[in-house]
């Protein structure tokens, strides 16, 4: 996942009325944008947001807008997707090395 894609998804969530009316959720997402603006690593921002969302869900009996749940699932899958892409590139590089 790229930094821009992460930022776009957070900004899309912030445009939703349901999230803006919830001060806790809007604070979590706005804080993520602020941290990105301070040039923090997006992986760190994403991890902090994931922790914040997990805590929010636990304290609110796992009740949240569907878009927030979907976003949480998306960022939970992101690290394994990145590793999968990297593994493919490593395999390709090893194959190409064999042709030398």
mmCIF file with all atom_site columns, C-alpha atoms in Angstrom:
data_model
loop_
_atom_site.group_PDB
_atom_site.id
_atom_site.type_symbol
_atom_site.label_atom_id
_atom_site.label_alt_id
_atom_site.label_comp_id
_atom_site.label_asym_id
_atom_site.label_entity_id
_atom_site.label_seq_id
_atom_site.pdbx_PDB_ins_code
_atom_site.Cartn_x
_atom_site.Cartn_y
_atom_site.Cartn_z
_atom_site.occupancy
_atom_site.B_iso_or_equiv
_atom_site.pdbx_formal_charge
_atom_site.auth_seq_id
_atom_site.auth_comp_id
_atom_site.auth_asym_id
_atom_site.auth_atom_id
_atom_site.pdbx_PDB_model_num
ATOM 1   C CA . UNK A 1 1   ? 0.000   0.000   0.000   1.00 0.00 ? 1   UNK A CA 1
ATOM 2   C CA . UNK A 1 2   ? 1.314   3.388   -0.881  1.00 0.00 ? 2   UNK A CA 1
ATOM 3   C CA . UNK A 1 3   ? 1.257   6.454   1.322   1.00 0.00 ? 3   UNK A CA 1
ATOM 4   C CA . UNK A 1 4   ? -1.036  8.290   -1.123  1.00 0.00 ? 4   UNK A CA 1
ATOM 5   C CA . UNK A 1 5   ? -3.602  5.487   -1.174  1.00 0.00 ? 5   UNK A CA 1
ATOM 6   C CA . UNK A 1 6   ? -3.670  5.397   2.629   1.00 0.00 ? 6   UNK A CA 1
ATOM 7   C CA . UNK A 1 7   ? -4.109  9.169   2.814   1.00 0.00 ? 7   UNK A CA 1
ATOM 8   C CA . UNK A 1 8   ? -6.881  9.151   0.176   1.00 0.00 ? 8   UNK A CA 1
ATOM 9   C CA . UNK A 1 9   ? -8.830  6.499   2.059   1.00 0.00 ? 9   UNK A CA 1
ATOM 10  C CA . UNK A 1 10  ? -8.543  8.413   5.327   1.00 0.00 ? 10  UNK A CA 1
ATOM 11  C CA . UNK A 1 11  ? -9.653  11.624  3.606   1.00 0.00 ? 11  UNK A CA 1
ATOM 12  C CA . UNK A 1 12  ? -12.631 9.800   2.069   1.00 0.00 ? 12  UNK A CA 1
ATOM 13  C CA . UNK A 1 13  ? -13.674 8.638   5.520   1.00 0.00 ? 13  UNK A CA 1
ATOM 14  C CA . UNK A 1 14  ? -13.406 12.182  6.856   1.00 0.00 ? 14  UNK A CA 1
ATOM 15  C CA . UNK A 1 15  ? -15.855 13.336  4.185   1.00 0.00 ? 15  UNK A CA 1
ATOM 16  C CA . UNK A 1 16  ? -18.577 11.057  5.520   1.00 0.00 ? 16  UNK A CA 1
ATOM 17  C CA . UNK A 1 17  ? -21.218 12.732  7.672   1.00 0.00 ? 17  UNK A CA 1
ATOM 18  C CA . UNK A 1 18  ? -21.484 9.699   9.931   1.00 0.00 ? 18  UNK A CA 1
ATOM 19  C CA . UNK A 1 19  ? -17.805 9.958   10.851  1.00 0.00 ? 19  UNK A CA 1
ATOM 20  C CA . UNK A 1 20  ? -17.716 13.739  11.195  1.00 0.00 ? 20  UNK A CA 1
ATOM 21  C CA . UNK A 1 21  ? -20.586 13.554  13.676  1.00 0.00 ? 21  UNK A CA 1
ATOM 22  C CA . UNK A 1 22  ? -18.576 11.136  15.821  1.00 0.00 ? 22  UNK A CA 1
ATOM 23  C CA . UNK A 1 23  ? -15.911 13.171  17.621  1.00 0.00 ? 23  UNK A CA 1
ATOM 24  C CA . UNK A 1 24  ? -13.799 10.147  18.586  1.00 0.00 ? 24  UNK A CA 1
ATOM 25  C CA . UNK A 1 25  ? -13.621 8.712   15.090  1.00 0.00 ? 25  UNK A CA 1
ATOM 26  C CA . UNK A 1 26  ? -13.083 12.046  13.388  1.00 0.00 ? 26  UNK A CA 1
ATOM 27  C CA . UNK A 1 27  ? -10.279 12.802  15.858  1.00 0.00 ? 27  UNK A CA 1
ATOM 28  C CA . UNK A 1 28  ? -8.539  9.494   15.058  1.00 0.00 ? 28  UNK A CA 1
ATOM 29  C CA . UNK A 1 29  ? -8.661  10.112  11.316  1.00 0.00 ? 29  UNK A CA 1
ATOM 30  C CA . UNK A 1 30  ? -7.691  13.797  11.569  1.00 0.00 ? 30  UNK A CA 1
ATOM 31  C CA . UNK A 1 31  ? -4.738  12.882  13.747  1.00 0.00 ? 31  UNK A CA 1
ATOM 32  C CA . UNK A 1 32  ? -3.586  10.409  11.092  1.00 0.00 ? 32  UNK A CA 1
ATOM 33  C CA . UNK A 1 33  ? -3.700  13.154  8.437   1.00 0.00 ? 33  UNK A CA 1
ATOM 34  C CA . UNK A 1 34  ? -1.799  15.547  10.721  1.00 0.00 ? 34  UNK A CA 1
ATOM 35  C CA . UNK A 1 35  ? 0.892   12.940  11.306  1.00 0.00 ? 35  UNK A CA 1
ATOM 36  C CA . UNK A 1 36  ? 1.217   12.331  7.575   1.00 0.00 ? 36  UNK A CA 1
ATOM 37  C CA . UNK A 1 37  ? 1.528   16.099  7.081   1.00 0.00 ? 37  UNK A CA 1
ATOM 38  C CA . UNK A 1 38  ? 4.425   16.045  9.571   1.00 0.00 ? 38  UNK A CA 1
ATOM 39  C CA . UNK A 1 39  ? 6.098   13.498  7.271   1.00 0.00 ? 39  UNK A CA 1
ATOM 40  C CA . UNK A 1 40  ? 5.880   10.636  9.732   1.00 0.00 ? 40  UNK A CA 1
ATOM 41  C CA . UNK A 1 41  ? 6.294   7.229   8.120   1.00 0.00 ? 41  UNK A CA 1
ATOM 42  C CA . UNK A 1 42  ? 2.920   6.157   6.810   1.00 0.00 ? 42  UNK A CA 1
ATOM 43  C CA . UNK A 1 43  ? 3.463   2.661   8.206   1.00 0.00 ? 43  UNK A CA 1
ATOM 44  C CA . UNK A 1 44  ? 3.764   4.157   11.700  1.00 0.00 ? 44  UNK A CA 1
ATOM 45  C CA . UNK A 1 45  ? 0.721   6.364   11.167  1.00 0.00 ? 45  UNK A CA 1
ATOM 46  C CA . UNK A 1 46  ? -1.221  3.373   9.870   1.00 0.00 ? 46  UNK A CA 1
ATOM 47  C CA . UNK A 1 47  ? -0.200  1.229   12.862  1.00 0.00 ? 47  UNK A CA 1
ATOM 48  C CA . UNK A 1 48  ? -1.198  3.961   15.319  1.00 0.00 ? 48  UNK A CA 1
ATOM 49  C CA . UNK A 1 49  ? -4.531  4.445   13.569  1.00 0.00 ? 49  UNK A CA 1
ATOM 50  C CA . UNK A 1 50  ? -5.128  0.699   13.597  1.00 0.00 ? 50  UNK A CA 1
ATOM 51  C CA . UNK A 1 51  ? -4.517  0.604   17.353  1.00 0.00 ? 51  UNK A CA 1
ATOM 52  C CA . UNK A 1 52  ? -6.811  3.574   17.872  1.00 0.00 ? 52  UNK A CA 1
ATOM 53  C CA . UNK A 1 53  ? -9.569  1.960   15.831  1.00 0.00 ? 53  UNK A CA 1
ATOM 54  C CA . UNK A 1 54  ? -9.185  -1.311  17.742  1.00 0.00 ? 54  UNK A CA 1
ATOM 55  C CA . UNK A 1 55  ? -9.520  0.495   21.048  1.00 0.00 ? 55  UNK A CA 1
ATOM 56  C CA . UNK A 1 56  ? -12.523 2.433   19.746  1.00 0.00 ? 56  UNK A CA 1
ATOM 57  C CA . UNK A 1 57  ? -14.231 -0.777  18.625  1.00 0.00 ? 57  UNK A CA 1
ATOM 58  C CA . UNK A 1 58  ? -13.584 -2.525  21.942  1.00 0.00 ? 58  UNK A CA 1
ATOM 59  C CA . UNK A 1 59  ? -14.929 0.377   23.988  1.00 0.00 ? 59  UNK A CA 1
ATOM 60  C CA . UNK A 1 60  ? -17.997 0.769   21.767  1.00 0.00 ? 60  UNK A CA 1
ATOM 61  C CA . UNK A 1 61  ? -18.985 -2.915  21.701  1.00 0.00 ? 61  UNK A CA 1
ATOM 62  C CA . UNK A 1 62  ? -17.704 -3.299  18.125  1.00 0.00 ? 62  UNK A CA 1
ATOM 63  C CA . UNK A 1 63  ? -20.244 -0.810  16.801  1.00 0.00 ? 63  UNK A CA 1
ATOM 64  C CA . UNK A 1 64  ? -18.976 1.516   14.073  1.00 0.00 ? 64  UNK A CA 1
ATOM 65  C CA . UNK A 1 65  ? -19.984 2.618   10.584  1.00 0.00 ? 65  UNK A CA 1
ATOM 66  C CA . UNK A 1 66  ? -19.452 -0.078  7.962   1.00 0.00 ? 66  UNK A CA 1
ATOM 67  C CA . UNK A 1 67  ? -16.903 2.109   6.177   1.00 0.00 ? 67  UNK A CA 1
ATOM 68  C CA . UNK A 1 68  ? -14.767 2.200   9.338   1.00 0.00 ? 68  UNK A CA 1
ATOM 69  C CA . UNK A 1 69  ? -14.966 -1.582  9.734   1.00 0.00 ? 69  UNK A CA 1
ATOM 70  C CA . UNK A 1 70  ? -14.011 -2.046  6.071   1.00 0.00 ? 70  UNK A CA 1
ATOM 71  C CA . UNK A 1 71  ? -11.118 0.392   6.462   1.00 0.00 ? 71  UNK A CA 1
ATOM 72  C CA . UNK A 1 72  ? -9.899  -1.457  9.560   1.00 0.00 ? 72  UNK A CA 1
ATOM 73  C CA . UNK A 1 73  ? -9.927  -4.746  7.671   1.00 0.00 ? 73  UNK A CA 1
ATOM 74  C CA . UNK A 1 74  ? -8.099  -3.124  4.754   1.00 0.00 ? 74  UNK A CA 1
ATOM 75  C CA . UNK A 1 75  ? -5.252  -1.780  6.889   1.00 0.00 ? 75  UNK A CA 1
ATOM 76  C CA . UNK A 1 76  ? -5.012  -5.097  8.735   1.00 0.00 ? 76  UNK A CA 1
ATOM 77  C CA . UNK A 1 77  ? -4.370  -6.856  5.406   1.00 0.00 ? 77  UNK A CA 1
ATOM 78  C CA . UNK A 1 78  ? -1.929  -4.256  4.065   1.00 0.00 ? 78  UNK A CA 1
ATOM 79  C CA . UNK A 1 79  ? 1.312   -5.577  5.637   1.00 0.00 ? 79  UNK A CA 1
ATOM 80  C CA . UNK A 1 80  ? 0.781   -9.108  4.316   1.00 0.00 ? 80  UNK A CA 1
ATOM 81  C CA . UNK A 1 81  ? -0.041  -7.771  0.850   1.00 0.00 ? 81  UNK A CA 1
ATOM 82  C CA . UNK A 1 82  ? 3.206   -5.783  0.841   1.00 0.00 ? 82  UNK A CA 1
ATOM 83  C CA . UNK A 1 83  ? 5.167   -8.872  1.883   1.00 0.00 ? 83  UNK A CA 1
ATOM 84  C CA . UNK A 1 84  ? 3.482   -10.835 -0.904  1.00 0.00 ? 84  UNK A CA 1
ATOM 85  C CA . UNK A 1 85  ? 4.556   -8.279  -3.512  1.00 0.00 ? 85  UNK A CA 1
ATOM 86  C CA . UNK A 1 86  ? 8.085   -8.270  -2.157  1.00 0.00 ? 86  UNK A CA 1
ATOM 87  C CA . UNK A 1 87  ? 8.278   -12.070 -2.245  1.00 0.00 ? 87  UNK A CA 1
ATOM 88  C CA . UNK A 1 88  ? 7.214   -12.055 -5.899  1.00 0.00 ? 88  UNK A CA 1
ATOM 89  C CA . UNK A 1 89  ? 9.883   -9.483  -6.775  1.00 0.00 ? 89  UNK A CA 1
ATOM 90  C CA . UNK A 1 90  ? 12.549  -11.462 -4.930  1.00 0.00 ? 90  UNK A CA 1
ATOM 91  C CA . UNK A 1 91  ? 11.550  -14.628 -6.759  1.00 0.00 ? 91  UNK A CA 1
ATOM 92  C CA . UNK A 1 92  ? 11.644  -12.808 -10.092 1.00 0.00 ? 92  UNK A CA 1
ATOM 93  C CA . UNK A 1 93  ? 15.095  -11.372 -9.338  1.00 0.00 ? 93  UNK A CA 1
ATOM 94  C CA . UNK A 1 94  ? 16.435  -14.808 -8.442  1.00 0.00 ? 94  UNK A CA 1
ATOM 95  C CA . UNK A 1 95  ? 15.016  -16.247 -11.650 1.00 0.00 ? 95  UNK A CA 1
ATOM 96  C CA . UNK A 1 96  ? 16.551  -13.499 -13.751 1.00 0.00 ? 96  UNK A CA 1
ATOM 97  C CA . UNK A 1 97  ? 19.896  -14.004 -12.025 1.00 0.00 ? 97  UNK A CA 1
ATOM 98  C CA . UNK A 1 98  ? 19.818  -17.607 -13.177 1.00 0.00 ? 98  UNK A CA 1
ATOM 99  C CA . UNK A 1 99  ? 19.808  -16.456 -16.809 1.00 0.00 ? 99  UNK A CA 1
ATOM 100 C CA . UNK A 1 100 ? 23.211  -14.759 -16.518 1.00 0.00 ? 100 UNK A CA 1
#
